[in-house]
CSV table of C-alpha atoms in Angstrom, one decimal:
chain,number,residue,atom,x,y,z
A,1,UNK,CA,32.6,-97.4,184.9
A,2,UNK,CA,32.1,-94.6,182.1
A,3,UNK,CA,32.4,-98.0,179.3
A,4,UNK,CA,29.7,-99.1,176.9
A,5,UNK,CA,27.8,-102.2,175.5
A,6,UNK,CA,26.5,-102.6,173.0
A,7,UNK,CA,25.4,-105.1,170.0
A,8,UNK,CA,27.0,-105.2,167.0
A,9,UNK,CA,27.7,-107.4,163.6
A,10,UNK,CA,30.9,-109.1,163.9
A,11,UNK,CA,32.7,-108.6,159.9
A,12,UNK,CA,33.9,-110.5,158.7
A,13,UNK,CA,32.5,-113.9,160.7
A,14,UNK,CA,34.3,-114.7,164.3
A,15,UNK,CA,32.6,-117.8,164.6
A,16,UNK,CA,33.6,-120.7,162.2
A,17,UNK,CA,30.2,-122.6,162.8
A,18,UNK,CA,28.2,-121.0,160.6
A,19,UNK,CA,28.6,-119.9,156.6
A,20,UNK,CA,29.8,-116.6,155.5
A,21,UNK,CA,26.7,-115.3,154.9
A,22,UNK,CA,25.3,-115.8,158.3
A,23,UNK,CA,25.1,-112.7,160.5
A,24,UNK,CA,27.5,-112.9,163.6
A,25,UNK,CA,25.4,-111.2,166.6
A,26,UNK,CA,28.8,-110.1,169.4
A,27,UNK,CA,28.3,-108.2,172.2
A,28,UNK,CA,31.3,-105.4,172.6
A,29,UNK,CA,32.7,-103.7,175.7
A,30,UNK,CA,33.8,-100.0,174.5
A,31,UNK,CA,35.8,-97.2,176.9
A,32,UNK,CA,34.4,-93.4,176.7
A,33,UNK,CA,37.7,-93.3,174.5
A,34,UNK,CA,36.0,-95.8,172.0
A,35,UNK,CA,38.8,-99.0,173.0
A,36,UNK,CA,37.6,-102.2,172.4
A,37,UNK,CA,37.6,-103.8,175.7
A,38,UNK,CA,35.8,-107.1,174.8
A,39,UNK,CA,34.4,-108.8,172.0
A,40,UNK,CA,32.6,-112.2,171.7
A,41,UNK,CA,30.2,-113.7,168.9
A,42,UNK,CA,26.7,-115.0,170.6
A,43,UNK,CA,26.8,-118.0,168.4
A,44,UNK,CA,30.5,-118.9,170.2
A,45,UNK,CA,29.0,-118.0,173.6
A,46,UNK,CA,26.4,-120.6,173.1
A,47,UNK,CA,28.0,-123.2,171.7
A,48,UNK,CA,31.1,-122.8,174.0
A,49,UNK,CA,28.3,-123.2,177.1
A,50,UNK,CA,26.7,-126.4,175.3
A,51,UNK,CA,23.8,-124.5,174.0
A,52,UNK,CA,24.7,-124.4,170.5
A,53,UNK,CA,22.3,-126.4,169.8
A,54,UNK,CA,19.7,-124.2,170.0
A,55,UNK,CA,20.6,-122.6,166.5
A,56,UNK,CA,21.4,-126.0,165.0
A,57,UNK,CA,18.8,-127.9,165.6
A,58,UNK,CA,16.3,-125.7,162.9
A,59,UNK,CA,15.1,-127.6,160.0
A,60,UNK,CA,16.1,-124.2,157.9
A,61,UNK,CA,18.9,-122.3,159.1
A,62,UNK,CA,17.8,-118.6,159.2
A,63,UNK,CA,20.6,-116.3,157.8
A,64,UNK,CA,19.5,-113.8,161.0
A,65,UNK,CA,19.1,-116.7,163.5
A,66,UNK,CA,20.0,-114.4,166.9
A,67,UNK,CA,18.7,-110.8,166.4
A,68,UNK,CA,20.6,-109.8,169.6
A,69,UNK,CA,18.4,-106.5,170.8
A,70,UNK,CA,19.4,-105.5,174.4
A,71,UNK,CA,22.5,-106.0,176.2
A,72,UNK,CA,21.8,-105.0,180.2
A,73,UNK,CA,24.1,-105.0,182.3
A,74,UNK,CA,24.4,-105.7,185.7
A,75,UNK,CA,25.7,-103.5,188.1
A,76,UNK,CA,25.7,-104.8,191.4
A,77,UNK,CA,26.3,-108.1,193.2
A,78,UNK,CA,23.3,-110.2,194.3
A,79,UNK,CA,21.9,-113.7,195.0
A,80,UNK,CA,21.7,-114.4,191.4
A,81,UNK,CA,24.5,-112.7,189.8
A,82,UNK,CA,27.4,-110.8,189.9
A,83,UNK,CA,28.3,-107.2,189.1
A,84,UNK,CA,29.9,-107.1,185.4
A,85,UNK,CA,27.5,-109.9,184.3
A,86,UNK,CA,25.1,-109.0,181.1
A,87,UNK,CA,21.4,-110.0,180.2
A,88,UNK,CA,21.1,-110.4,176.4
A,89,UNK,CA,18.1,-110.8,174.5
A,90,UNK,CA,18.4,-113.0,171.5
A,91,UNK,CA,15.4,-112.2,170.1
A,92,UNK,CA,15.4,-114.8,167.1
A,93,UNK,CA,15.5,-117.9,169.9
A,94,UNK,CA,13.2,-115.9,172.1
A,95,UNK,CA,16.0,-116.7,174.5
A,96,UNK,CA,17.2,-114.9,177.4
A,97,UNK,CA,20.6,-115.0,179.0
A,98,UNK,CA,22.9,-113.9,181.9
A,99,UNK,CA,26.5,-114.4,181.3
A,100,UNK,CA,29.8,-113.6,182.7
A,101,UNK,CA,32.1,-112.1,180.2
A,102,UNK,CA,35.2,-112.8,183.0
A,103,UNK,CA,34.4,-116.3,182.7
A,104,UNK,CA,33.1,-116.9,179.3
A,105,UNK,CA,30.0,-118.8,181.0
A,106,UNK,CA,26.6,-118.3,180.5
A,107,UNK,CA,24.4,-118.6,184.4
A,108,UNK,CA,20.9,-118.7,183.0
A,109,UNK,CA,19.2,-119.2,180.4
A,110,UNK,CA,15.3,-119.5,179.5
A,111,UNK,CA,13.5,-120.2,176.5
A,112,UNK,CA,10.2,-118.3,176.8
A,113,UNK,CA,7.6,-117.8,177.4
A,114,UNK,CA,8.3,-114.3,175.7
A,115,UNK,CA,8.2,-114.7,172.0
A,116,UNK,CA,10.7,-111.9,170.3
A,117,UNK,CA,11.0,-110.2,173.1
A,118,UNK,CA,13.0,-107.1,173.5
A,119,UNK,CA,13.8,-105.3,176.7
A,120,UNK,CA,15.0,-106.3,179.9
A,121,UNK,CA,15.3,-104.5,182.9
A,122,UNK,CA,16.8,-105.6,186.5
A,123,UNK,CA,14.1,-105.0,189.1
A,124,UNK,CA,15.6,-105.8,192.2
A,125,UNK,CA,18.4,-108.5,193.6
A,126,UNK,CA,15.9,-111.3,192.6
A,127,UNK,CA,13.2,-110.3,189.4
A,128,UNK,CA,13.7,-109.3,186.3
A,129,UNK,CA,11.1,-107.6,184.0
A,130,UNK,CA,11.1,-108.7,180.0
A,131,UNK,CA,9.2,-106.5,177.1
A,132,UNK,CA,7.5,-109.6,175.4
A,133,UNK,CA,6.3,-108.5,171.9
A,134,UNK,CA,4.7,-111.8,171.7
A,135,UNK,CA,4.9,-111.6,167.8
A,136,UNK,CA,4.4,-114.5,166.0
A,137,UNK,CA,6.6,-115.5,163.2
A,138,UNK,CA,4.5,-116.7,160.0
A,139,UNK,CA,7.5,-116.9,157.6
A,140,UNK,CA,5.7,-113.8,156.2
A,141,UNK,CA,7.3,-111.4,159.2
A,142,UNK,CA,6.1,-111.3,162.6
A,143,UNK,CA,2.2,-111.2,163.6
A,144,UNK,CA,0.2,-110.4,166.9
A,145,UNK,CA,-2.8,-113.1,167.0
A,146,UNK,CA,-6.2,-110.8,167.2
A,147,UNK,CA,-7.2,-112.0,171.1
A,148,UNK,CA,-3.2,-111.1,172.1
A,149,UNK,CA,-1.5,-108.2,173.1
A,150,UNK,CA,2.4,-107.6,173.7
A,151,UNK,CA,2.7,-107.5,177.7
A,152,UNK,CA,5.8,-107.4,180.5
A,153,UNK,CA,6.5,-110.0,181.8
A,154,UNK,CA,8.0,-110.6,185.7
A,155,UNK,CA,10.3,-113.2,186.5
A,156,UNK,CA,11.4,-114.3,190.0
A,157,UNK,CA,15.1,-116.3,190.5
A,158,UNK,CA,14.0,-117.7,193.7
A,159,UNK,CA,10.8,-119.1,192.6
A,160,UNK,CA,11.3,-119.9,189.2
A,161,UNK,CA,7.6,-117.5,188.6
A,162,UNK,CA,6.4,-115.9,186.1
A,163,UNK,CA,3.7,-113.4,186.2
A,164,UNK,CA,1.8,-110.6,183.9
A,165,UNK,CA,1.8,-107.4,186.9
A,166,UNK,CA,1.1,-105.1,184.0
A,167,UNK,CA,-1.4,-107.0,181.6
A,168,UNK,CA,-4.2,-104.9,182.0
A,169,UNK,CA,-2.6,-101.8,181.0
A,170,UNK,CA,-1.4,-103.6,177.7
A,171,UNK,CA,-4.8,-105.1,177.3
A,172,UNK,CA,-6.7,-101.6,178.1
A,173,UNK,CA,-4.5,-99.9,175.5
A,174,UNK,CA,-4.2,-102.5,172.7
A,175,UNK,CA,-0.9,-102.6,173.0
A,176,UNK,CA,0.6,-104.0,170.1
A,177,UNK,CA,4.3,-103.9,169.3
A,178,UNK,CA,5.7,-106.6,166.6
A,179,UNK,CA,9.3,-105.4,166.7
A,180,UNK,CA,11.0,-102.9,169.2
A,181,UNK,CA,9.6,-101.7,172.3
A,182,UNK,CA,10.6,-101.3,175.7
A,183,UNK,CA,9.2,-101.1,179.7
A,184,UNK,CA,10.2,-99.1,182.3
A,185,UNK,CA,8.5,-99.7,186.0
A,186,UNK,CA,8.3,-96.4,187.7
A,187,UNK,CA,7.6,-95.3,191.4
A,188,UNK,CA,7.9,-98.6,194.0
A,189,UNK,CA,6.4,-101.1,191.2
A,190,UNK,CA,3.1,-99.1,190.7
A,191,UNK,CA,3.3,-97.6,187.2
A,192,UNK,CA,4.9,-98.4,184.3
A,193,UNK,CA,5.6,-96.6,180.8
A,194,UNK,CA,5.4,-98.8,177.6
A,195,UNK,CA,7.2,-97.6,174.5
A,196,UNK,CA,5.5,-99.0,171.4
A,197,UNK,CA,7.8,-97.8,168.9
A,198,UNK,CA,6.2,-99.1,165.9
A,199,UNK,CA,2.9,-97.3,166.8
A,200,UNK,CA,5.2,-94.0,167.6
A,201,UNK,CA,3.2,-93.8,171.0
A,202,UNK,CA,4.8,-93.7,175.2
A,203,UNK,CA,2.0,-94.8,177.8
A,204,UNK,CA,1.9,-94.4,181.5
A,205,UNK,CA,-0.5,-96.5,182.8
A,206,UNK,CA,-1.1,-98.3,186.6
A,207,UNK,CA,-1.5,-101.8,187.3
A,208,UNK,CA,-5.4,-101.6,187.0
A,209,UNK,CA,-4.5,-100.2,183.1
A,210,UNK,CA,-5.9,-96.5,184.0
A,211,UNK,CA,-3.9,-94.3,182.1
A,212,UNK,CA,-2.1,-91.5,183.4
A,213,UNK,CA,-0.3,-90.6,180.6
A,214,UNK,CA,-0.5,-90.7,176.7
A,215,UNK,CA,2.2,-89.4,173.9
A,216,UNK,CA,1.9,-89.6,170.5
């Protein structure tokens, strides 16, 4: 519909559950024109769906406790959602959402097993496909264990799955990507191209990890 969405910090605070010095994650709705069609905190979307807990319960209240990082939207009805609806990755909870910005309610939610994931992509009327960094946090910034690599990571509404299609291409390549980074799943499933933006490098690879394409 020619509009826009994207993340943004909300300044000063629109939430009044959190100090001042808290960074409000929203998600806004902006026209070609650059109107403001909607505006809501993440921190009020979660605790107006009975999920604020998830920030409150922390023994130390992080100043950057969401770290919203992809807003996708949905474009077309299905089984699972509804066209206008928006997948956000809050990166900070390693939580994913759907929610319906008509109805201020949030449809799904899961916590992992992505840790600081990024990207999220809409496969089909029934999967979705997350960019899991799988980055530690060590209160010292965020770590890939040795043995690990980041990875995609396939999940299916209708059987509550979750599966790795892509691991070898990850594992193959060393793929590791402790902030940023994004998938996108090319040609009927078979190939994908992994962005690791903190290496500066774009990979095609198959589902057996053979490359087909490098870029540095």
């Amino acid at each position: 519909e020619n509009n826009y969405w994207s993340p943004v910090y909300l300044s000063p605070n629109l939430t009044k559950l959190v100090p001042e010095h808290f960074i409000d994650d929203g998600i806004v709705k902006v026209s070609s024109d650059g109107d403001i069609l909607f505006k809501k905190s993440v921190i009020d979307i979660l605790n107006e769906n009975n999920l604020g807990y998830l920030i409150n319960e922390r023994g130390i209240l992080s100043n950057d406790a969401i770290h919203l990082n992809n807003i996708q939207p949905v474009l077309e009805d299905g089984k699972h959602w509804k066209k206008g609806d928006v997948f956000l990755s809050v990166r900070n909870l390693s939580l994913i959402l759907l929610y319906r910005p008509l109805t201020n309610q949030i449809i799904w939610h899961k916590l992992g097993p992505w840790i600081h994931q990024h990207d999220i992509d809409i496969l089909n009327d029934k999967e979705i496909i997350i960019f899991n960094n799988n980055a530690r946090s060590t209160g010292l910034g965020l770590t890939i264990n040795e043995n690990e690599v980041s990875n995609s990571i396939l999940y299916n509404f209708e059987s509550s799955s979750i599966t790795y299609p892509y691991i070898e291409a990850y594992k193959n390549h060393n793929i590791k990507a402790e902030t940023n980074g994004l998938q996108e799943v090319l040609e009927n499933n078979d190939f994908i191209m992994i962005e690791n933006h903190v290496k500066g490098k774009i990979i095609i690879a198959n589902k057996a990890g053979n490359k087909i394409l490098k870029y540095n």
